[in-house]
Amino acid sequence: RAAERALTGGPATAEAFAAAADAELAAAETLPGNGYKVTLMRNLVVAMLTELSEEAVR
């Protein structure tokens, strides 16, 4: 729900998607040796939402 709140009423931009991903992942707790997965997930979410929003415009 944090991501949804971050996106509601705003533009569909990579910056907005990054803010939404950061909001959602803020509470993520990593295990030893897998902290990179939070960054990986953030980047994946931003990339996919950006791609999907660009396709919707076409």
JSON list of C-alpha atoms in Angstrom, two decimals:
[
{"chain": "A", "resi": 1, "resn": "ARG", "atom": "CA", "xyz": [0.00, 0.00, 0.00]},
{"chain": "A", "resi": 2, "resn": "ALA", "atom": "CA", "xyz": [2.95, 2.34, 0.51]},
{"chain": "A", "resi": 3, "resn": "ALA", "atom": "CA", "xyz": [3.75, 2.23, -3.21]},
{"chain": "A", "resi": 4, "resn": "GLU", "atom": "CA", "xyz": [0.13, 2.86, -4.11]},
{"chain": "A", "resi": 5, "resn": "ARG", "atom": "CA", "xyz": [0.00, 5.90, -1.84]},
{"chain": "A", "resi": 6, "resn": "ALA", "atom": "CA", "xyz": [3.24, 7.23, -3.35]},
{"chain": "A", "resi": 7, "resn": "LEU", "atom": "CA", "xyz": [1.85, 6.92, -6.89]},
{"chain": "A", "resi": 8, "resn": "THR", "atom": "CA", "xyz": [-1.70, 8.15, -6.37]},
{"chain": "A", "resi": 9, "resn": "GLY", "atom": "CA", "xyz": [-2.37, 11.47, -8.04]},
{"chain": "A", "resi": 10, "resn": "GLY", "atom": "CA", "xyz": [1.10, 11.88, -9.50]},
{"chain": "A", "resi": 11, "resn": "PRO", "atom": "CA", "xyz": [2.70, 11.51, -12.90]},
{"chain": "A", "resi": 12, "resn": "ALA", "atom": "CA", "xyz": [3.81, 8.17, -14.29]},
{"chain": "A", "resi": 13, "resn": "THR", "atom": "CA", "xyz": [7.55, 8.85, -14.35]},
{"chain": "A", "resi": 14, "resn": "ALA", "atom": "CA", "xyz": [10.64, 6.84, -13.51]},
{"chain": "A", "resi": 15, "resn": "GLU", "atom": "CA", "xyz": [11.22, 9.16, -10.55]},
{"chain": "A", "resi": 16, "resn": "ALA", "atom": "CA", "xyz": [7.71, 8.50, -9.22]},
{"chain": "A", "resi": 17, "resn": "PHE", "atom": "CA", "xyz": [8.17, 4.76, -9.68]},
{"chain": "A", "resi": 18, "resn": "ALA", "atom": "CA", "xyz": [11.48, 4.90, -7.82]},
{"chain": "A", "resi": 19, "resn": "ALA", "atom": "CA", "xyz": [9.85, 6.79, -4.94]},
{"chain": "A", "resi": 20, "resn": "ALA", "atom": "CA", "xyz": [7.05, 4.22, -4.82]},
{"chain": "A", "resi": 21, "resn": "ALA", "atom": "CA", "xyz": [9.49, 1.31, -4.82]},
{"chain": "A", "resi": 22, "resn": "ASP", "atom": "CA", "xyz": [11.56, 2.98, -2.08]},
{"chain": "A", "resi": 23, "resn": "ALA", "atom": "CA", "xyz": [8.43, 3.51, 0.01]},
{"chain": "A", "resi": 24, "resn": "GLU", "atom": "CA", "xyz": [7.40, -0.12, -0.35]},
{"chain": "A", "resi": 25, "resn": "LEU", "atom": "CA", "xyz": [10.85, -1.54, 0.28]},
{"chain": "A", "resi": 26, "resn": "ALA", "atom": "CA", "xyz": [11.65, 0.71, 3.25]},
{"chain": "A", "resi": 27, "resn": "ALA", "atom": "CA", "xyz": [10.58, -2.00, 5.68]},
{"chain": "A", "resi": 28, "resn": "ALA", "atom": "CA", "xyz": [12.44, -4.80, 3.91]},
{"chain": "A", "resi": 29, "resn": "GLU", "atom": "CA", "xyz": [14.62, -6.85, 6.21]},
{"chain": "A", "resi": 30, "resn": "THR", "atom": "CA", "xyz": [17.46, -8.65, 4.55]},
{"chain": "A", "resi": 31, "resn": "LEU", "atom": "CA", "xyz": [19.25, -11.78, 5.60]},
{"chain": "A", "resi": 32, "resn": "PRO", "atom": "CA", "xyz": [23.02, -12.10, 5.65]},
{"chain": "A", "resi": 33, "resn": "GLY", "atom": "CA", "xyz": [24.34, -12.21, 2.12]},
{"chain": "A", "resi": 34, "resn": "ASN", "atom": "CA", "xyz": [21.19, -11.13, 0.30]},
{"chain": "A", "resi": 35, "resn": "GLY", "atom": "CA", "xyz": [20.99, -7.39, 0.88]},
{"chain": "A", "resi": 36, "resn": "TYR", "atom": "CA", "xyz": [21.58, -6.82, -2.82]},
{"chain": "A", "resi": 37, "resn": "LYS", "atom": "CA", "xyz": [18.13, -8.23, -3.54]},
{"chain": "A", "resi": 38, "resn": "VAL", "atom": "CA", "xyz": [16.42, -5.09, -2.24]},
{"chain": "A", "resi": 39, "resn": "THR", "atom": "CA", "xyz": [18.29, -2.95, -4.77]},
{"chain": "A", "resi": 40, "resn": "LEU", "atom": "CA", "xyz": [17.66, -5.56, -7.45]},
{"chain": "A", "resi": 41, "resn": "MET", "atom": "CA", "xyz": [13.91, -5.50, -6.73]},
{"chain": "A", "resi": 42, "resn": "ARG", "atom": "CA", "xyz": [13.82, -1.70, -6.71]},
{"chain": "A", "resi": 43, "resn": "ASN", "atom": "CA", "xyz": [15.53, -1.49, -10.08]},
{"chain": "A", "resi": 44, "resn": "LEU", "atom": "CA", "xyz": [13.28, -4.19, -11.54]},
{"chain": "A", "resi": 45, "resn": "VAL", "atom": "CA", "xyz": [10.11, -2.46, -10.36]},
{"chain": "A", "resi": 46, "resn": "VAL", "atom": "CA", "xyz": [11.22, 0.90, -11.76]},
{"chain": "A", "resi": 47, "resn": "ALA", "atom": "CA", "xyz": [12.25, -0.63, -15.08]},
{"chain": "A", "resi": 48, "resn": "MET", "atom": "CA", "xyz": [9.05, -2.61, -15.54]},
{"chain": "A", "resi": 49, "resn": "LEU", "atom": "CA", "xyz": [6.69, 0.21, -14.55]},
{"chain": "A", "resi": 50, "resn": "THR", "atom": "CA", "xyz": [8.55, 2.61, -16.82]},
{"chain": "A", "resi": 51, "resn": "GLU", "atom": "CA", "xyz": [8.36, 0.17, -19.71]},
{"chain": "A", "resi": 52, "resn": "LEU", "atom": "CA", "xyz": [4.68, -0.53, -19.15]},
{"chain": "A", "resi": 53, "resn": "SER", "atom": "CA", "xyz": [3.78, 3.15, -18.88]},
{"chain": "A", "resi": 54, "resn": "GLU", "atom": "CA", "xyz": [5.64, 3.88, -22.13]},
{"chain": "A", "resi": 55, "resn": "GLU", "atom": "CA", "xyz": [3.76, 1.09, -23.89]},
{"chain": "A", "resi": 56, "resn": "ALA", "atom": "CA", "xyz": [0.46, 2.45, -22.63]},
{"chain": "A", "resi": 57, "resn": "VAL", "atom": "CA", "xyz": [1.21, 5.81, -24.26]},
{"chain": "A", "resi": 58, "resn": "ARG", "atom": "CA", "xyz": [1.86, 4.24, -27.67]}
]
